[in-house]
Coordinates of C-alpha atoms in Angstrom, one line a residue:
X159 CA 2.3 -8.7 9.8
X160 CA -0.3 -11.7 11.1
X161 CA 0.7 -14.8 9.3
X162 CA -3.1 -15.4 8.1
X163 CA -2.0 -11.9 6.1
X164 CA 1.1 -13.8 4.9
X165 CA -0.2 -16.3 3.8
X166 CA -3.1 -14.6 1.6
X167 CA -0.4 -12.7 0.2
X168 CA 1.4 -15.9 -1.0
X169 CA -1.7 -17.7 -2.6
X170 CA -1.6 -14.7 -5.1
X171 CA 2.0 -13.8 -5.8
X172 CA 1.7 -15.0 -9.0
X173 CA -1.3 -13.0 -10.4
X174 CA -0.7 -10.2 -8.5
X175 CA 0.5 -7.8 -10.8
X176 CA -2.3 -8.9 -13.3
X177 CA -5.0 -8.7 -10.4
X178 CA -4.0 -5.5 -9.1
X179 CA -3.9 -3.8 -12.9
X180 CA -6.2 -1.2 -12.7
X181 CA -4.6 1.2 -15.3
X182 CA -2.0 3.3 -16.3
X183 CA -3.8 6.1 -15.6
X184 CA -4.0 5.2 -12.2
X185 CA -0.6 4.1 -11.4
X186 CA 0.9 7.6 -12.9
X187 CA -1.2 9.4 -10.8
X188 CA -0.2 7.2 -7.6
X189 CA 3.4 7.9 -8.8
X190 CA 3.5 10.9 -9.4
X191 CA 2.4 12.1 -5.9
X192 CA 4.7 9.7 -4.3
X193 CA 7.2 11.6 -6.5
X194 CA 5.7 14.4 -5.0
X195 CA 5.4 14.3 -0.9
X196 CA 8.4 12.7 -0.7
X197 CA 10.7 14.7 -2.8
X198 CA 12.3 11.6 -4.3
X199 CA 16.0 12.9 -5.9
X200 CA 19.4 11.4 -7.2
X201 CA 20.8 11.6 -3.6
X202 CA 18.1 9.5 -1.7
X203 CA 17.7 5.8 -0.5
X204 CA 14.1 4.7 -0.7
X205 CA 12.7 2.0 1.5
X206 CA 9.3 0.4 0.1
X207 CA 7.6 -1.4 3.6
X208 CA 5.4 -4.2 1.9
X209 CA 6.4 -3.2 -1.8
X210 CA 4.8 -6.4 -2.8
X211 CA 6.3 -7.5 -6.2
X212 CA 8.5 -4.1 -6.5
X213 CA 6.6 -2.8 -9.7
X214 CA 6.3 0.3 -7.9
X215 CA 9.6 0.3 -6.3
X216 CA 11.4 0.0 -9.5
X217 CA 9.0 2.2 -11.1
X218 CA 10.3 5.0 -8.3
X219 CA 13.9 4.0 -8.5
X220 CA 14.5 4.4 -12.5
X221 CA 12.4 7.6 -12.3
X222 CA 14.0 9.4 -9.4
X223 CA 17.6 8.0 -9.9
X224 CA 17.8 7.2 -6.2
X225 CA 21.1 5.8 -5.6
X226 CA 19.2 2.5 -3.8
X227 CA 15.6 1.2 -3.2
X228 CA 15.1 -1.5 -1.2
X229 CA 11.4 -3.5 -1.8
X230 CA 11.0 -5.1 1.8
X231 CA 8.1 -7.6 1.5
X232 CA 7.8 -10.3 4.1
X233 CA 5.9 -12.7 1.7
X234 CA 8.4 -15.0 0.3
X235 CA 6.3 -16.1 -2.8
X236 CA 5.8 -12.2 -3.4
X237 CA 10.0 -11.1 -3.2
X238 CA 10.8 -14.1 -4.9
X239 CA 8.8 -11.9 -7.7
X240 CA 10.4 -8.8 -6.3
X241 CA 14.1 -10.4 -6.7
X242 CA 13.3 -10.9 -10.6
X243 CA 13.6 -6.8 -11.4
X244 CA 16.3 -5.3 -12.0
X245 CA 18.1 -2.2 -10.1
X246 CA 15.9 -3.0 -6.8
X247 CA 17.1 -4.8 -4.2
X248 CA 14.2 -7.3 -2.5
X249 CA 14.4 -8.2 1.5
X250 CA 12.0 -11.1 2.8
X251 CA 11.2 -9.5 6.3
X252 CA 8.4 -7.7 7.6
X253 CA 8.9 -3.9 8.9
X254 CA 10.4 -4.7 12.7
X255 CA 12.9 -7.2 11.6
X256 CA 14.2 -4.3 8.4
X257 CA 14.4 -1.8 11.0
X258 CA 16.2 -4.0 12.9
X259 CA 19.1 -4.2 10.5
X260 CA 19.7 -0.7 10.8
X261 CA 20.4 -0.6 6.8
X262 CA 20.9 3.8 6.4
X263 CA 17.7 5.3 4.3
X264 CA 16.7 8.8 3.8
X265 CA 12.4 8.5 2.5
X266 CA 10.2 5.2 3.4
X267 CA 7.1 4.4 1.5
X268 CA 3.9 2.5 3.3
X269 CA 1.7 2.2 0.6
X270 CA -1.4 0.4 1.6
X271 CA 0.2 -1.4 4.1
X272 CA 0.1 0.5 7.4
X273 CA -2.6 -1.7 8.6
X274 CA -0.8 -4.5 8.7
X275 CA 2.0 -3.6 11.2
X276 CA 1.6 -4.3 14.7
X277 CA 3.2 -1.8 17.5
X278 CA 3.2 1.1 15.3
X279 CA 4.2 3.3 17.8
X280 CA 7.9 1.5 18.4
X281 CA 8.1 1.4 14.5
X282 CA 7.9 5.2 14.2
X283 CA 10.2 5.8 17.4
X284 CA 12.5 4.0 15.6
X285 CA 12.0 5.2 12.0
X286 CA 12.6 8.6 13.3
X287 CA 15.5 7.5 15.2
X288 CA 16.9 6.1 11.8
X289 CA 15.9 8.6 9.6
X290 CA 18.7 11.9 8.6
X291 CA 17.3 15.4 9.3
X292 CA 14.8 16.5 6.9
X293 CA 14.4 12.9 5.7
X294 CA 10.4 11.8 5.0
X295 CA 8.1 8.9 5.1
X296 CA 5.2 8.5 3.2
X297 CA 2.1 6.6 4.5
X298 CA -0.6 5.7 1.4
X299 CA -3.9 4.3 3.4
X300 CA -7.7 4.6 3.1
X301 CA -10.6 6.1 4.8
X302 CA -12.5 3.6 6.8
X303 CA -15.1 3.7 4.7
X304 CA -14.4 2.7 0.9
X305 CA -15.9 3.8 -2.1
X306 CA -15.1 0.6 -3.6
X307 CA -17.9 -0.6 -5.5
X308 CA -17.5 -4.5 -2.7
X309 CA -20.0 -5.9 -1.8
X310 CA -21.9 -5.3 1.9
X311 CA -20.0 -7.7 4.2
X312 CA -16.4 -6.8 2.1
X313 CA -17.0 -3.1 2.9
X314 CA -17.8 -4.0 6.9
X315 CA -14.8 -6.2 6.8
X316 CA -12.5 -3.7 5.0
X317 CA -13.8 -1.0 7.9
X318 CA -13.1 -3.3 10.5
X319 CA -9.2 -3.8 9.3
X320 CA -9.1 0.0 8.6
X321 CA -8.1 2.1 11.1
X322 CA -8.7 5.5 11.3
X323 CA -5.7 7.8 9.5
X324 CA -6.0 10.4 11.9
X325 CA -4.8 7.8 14.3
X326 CA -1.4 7.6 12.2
X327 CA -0.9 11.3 11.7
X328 CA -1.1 11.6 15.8
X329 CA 1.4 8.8 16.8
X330 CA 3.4 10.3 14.2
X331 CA 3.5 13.6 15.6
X332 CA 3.9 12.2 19.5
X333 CA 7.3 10.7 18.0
X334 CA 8.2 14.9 17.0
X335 CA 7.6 14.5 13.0
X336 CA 5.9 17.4 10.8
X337 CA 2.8 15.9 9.3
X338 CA 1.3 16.8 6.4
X339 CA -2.0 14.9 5.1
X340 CA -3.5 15.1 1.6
X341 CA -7.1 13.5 0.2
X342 CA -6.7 12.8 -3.6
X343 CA -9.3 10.8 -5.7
X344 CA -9.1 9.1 -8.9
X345 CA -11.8 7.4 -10.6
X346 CA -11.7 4.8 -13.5
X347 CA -13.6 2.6 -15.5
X348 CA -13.4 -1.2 -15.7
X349 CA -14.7 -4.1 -17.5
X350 CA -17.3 -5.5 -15.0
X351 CA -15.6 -9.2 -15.2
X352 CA -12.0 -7.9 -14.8
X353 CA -13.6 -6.3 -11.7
X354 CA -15.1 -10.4 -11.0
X355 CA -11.7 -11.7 -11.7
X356 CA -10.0 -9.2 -8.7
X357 CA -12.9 -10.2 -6.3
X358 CA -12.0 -13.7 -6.7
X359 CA -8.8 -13.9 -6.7
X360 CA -9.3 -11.5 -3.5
X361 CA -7.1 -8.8 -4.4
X362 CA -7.4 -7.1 -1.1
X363 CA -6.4 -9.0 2.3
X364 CA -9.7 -8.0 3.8
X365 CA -11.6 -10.4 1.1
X366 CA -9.4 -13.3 2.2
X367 CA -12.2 -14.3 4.8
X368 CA -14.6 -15.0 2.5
X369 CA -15.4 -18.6 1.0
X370 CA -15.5 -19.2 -2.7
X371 CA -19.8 -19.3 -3.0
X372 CA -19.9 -15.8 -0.3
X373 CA -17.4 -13.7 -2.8
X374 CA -19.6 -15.6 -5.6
X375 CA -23.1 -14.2 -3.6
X376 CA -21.2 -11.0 -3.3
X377 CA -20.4 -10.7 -7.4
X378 CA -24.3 -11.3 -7.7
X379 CA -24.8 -8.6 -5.0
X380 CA -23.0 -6.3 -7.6
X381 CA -24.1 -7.0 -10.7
X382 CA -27.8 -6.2 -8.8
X383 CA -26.4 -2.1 -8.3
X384 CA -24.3 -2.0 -11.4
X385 CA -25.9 -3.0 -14.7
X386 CA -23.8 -1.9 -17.1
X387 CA -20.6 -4.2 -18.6
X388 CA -18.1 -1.8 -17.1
X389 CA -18.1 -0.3 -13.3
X390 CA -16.6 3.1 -12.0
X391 CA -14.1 2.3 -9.4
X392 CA -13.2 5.5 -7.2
X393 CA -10.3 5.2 -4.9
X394 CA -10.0 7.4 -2.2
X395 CA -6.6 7.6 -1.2
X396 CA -4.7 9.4 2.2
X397 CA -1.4 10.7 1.2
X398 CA 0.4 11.5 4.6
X399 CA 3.9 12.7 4.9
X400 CA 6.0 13.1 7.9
X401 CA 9.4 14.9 8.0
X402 CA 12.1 14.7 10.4
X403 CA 13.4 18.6 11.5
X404 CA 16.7 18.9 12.1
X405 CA 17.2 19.5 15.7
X406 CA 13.8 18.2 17.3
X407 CA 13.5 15.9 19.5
X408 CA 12.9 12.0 19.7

């Protein structure tokens, strides 16, 4: 993960979880289809690349009864949240240096975060490699172009940093995994300054480029389209699954 990524990550550690609140709603249903595509049980290990703070990671753990979940987040202001929860255990390392340690796992979560890693293609070489027959990873991503309600230069800036999933489910496939993809939507409704309060606190890494008065110029930008004291936000969400098959080759 670039260090400039690192280091937007730390300057919101702290506000993070309140930032990134969008609702319950919302983070059921992202729960419930990680539950989902990657068959979480009692007898699995889960890894959670860039699990942030490890709300969800817990979240999965106490709900699946997995016997271990690791939240691996190479932000050290962001584990040091992680390390607070209980029943998770938080790594300071970015997604090379975990694989490195060759620690056993049998389903790895990438939510939102695929983007970030450099030299995909030795990552999943070496995933599958690690991975037991029939064991899964689970890639959460965006299309390129967001339905975000950002303003003009945020959405050209989160395209740019985006790339395209079908890219993923190929490399993926090269390395001799079964992909399956899955497009899911969820809309909800939020208070327009909540929405304000995200944008400048610059909830996503792609908004870290922008100087207090632009994201300020942006929020005016807004307000212009949306009039109303709450805004619709629509999140369009990949799911894509890969499974190792017993018996096929690296």
């Amino acid at each position: 993960m670039k260090s400039d990524i690192l280091n937007h990550f730390d300057t919101i550690a702290e506000v993070f979880n309140r930032i990134w609140y969008f609702s319950e709603e919302y983070k059921n249903f992202v729960i419930r289809h990680i539950h989902h595509d990657l068959a979480l049980t009692s007898d699995d290990t889960l890894v959670d690349i860039g699990g942030g703070t490890g709300t969800f990671t817990r979240r999965l753990k106490d709900e699946s009864g997995a016997i271990k979940a690791y939240c691996v987040e190479p932000s050290r202001p962001m584990c040091d949240e992680a390390e607070k929860l209980e029943n998770i255990t938080a790594l300071c390392m970015d997604a090379h240096t975990f694989m490195s340690t060759e620690i056993p796992f049998s389903k790895l979560l990438l939510k939102e975060v695929i983007h970030h890693i450099d030299n995909r293609e030795r990552f999943w070489q070496r995933v599958y490699y690690q991975l037991p027959d029939r064991g899964k990873l689970l890639i959460i991503t965006r299309p390129q172009h967001t339905a975000f309600p950002l303003f003009t230069s945020a959405k050209a800036a989160f395209a740019r940093n985006q790339p395209p999933y079908e890219l993923f489910e190929s490399q993926l496939k090269a390395c001799g995994f079964d992909v399956i993809s899955a497009k899911r939507s969820h809309t909800f409704t939020l208070p327009k300054e909540h929405w304000h309060e995200m944008l400048r606190h610059r909830f996503m890494s792609d908004l870290g480029i922008f100087s207090d008065e632009e994201i300020e110029e942006g929020i005016n930008e807004i307000d212009g389209i949306y009039s109303e004291e709450t805004i619709d936000i629509i999140d369009n969400l990949i799911f894509i699954t890969a499974t190792k098959q017993n018996g096929k080759p690296v």
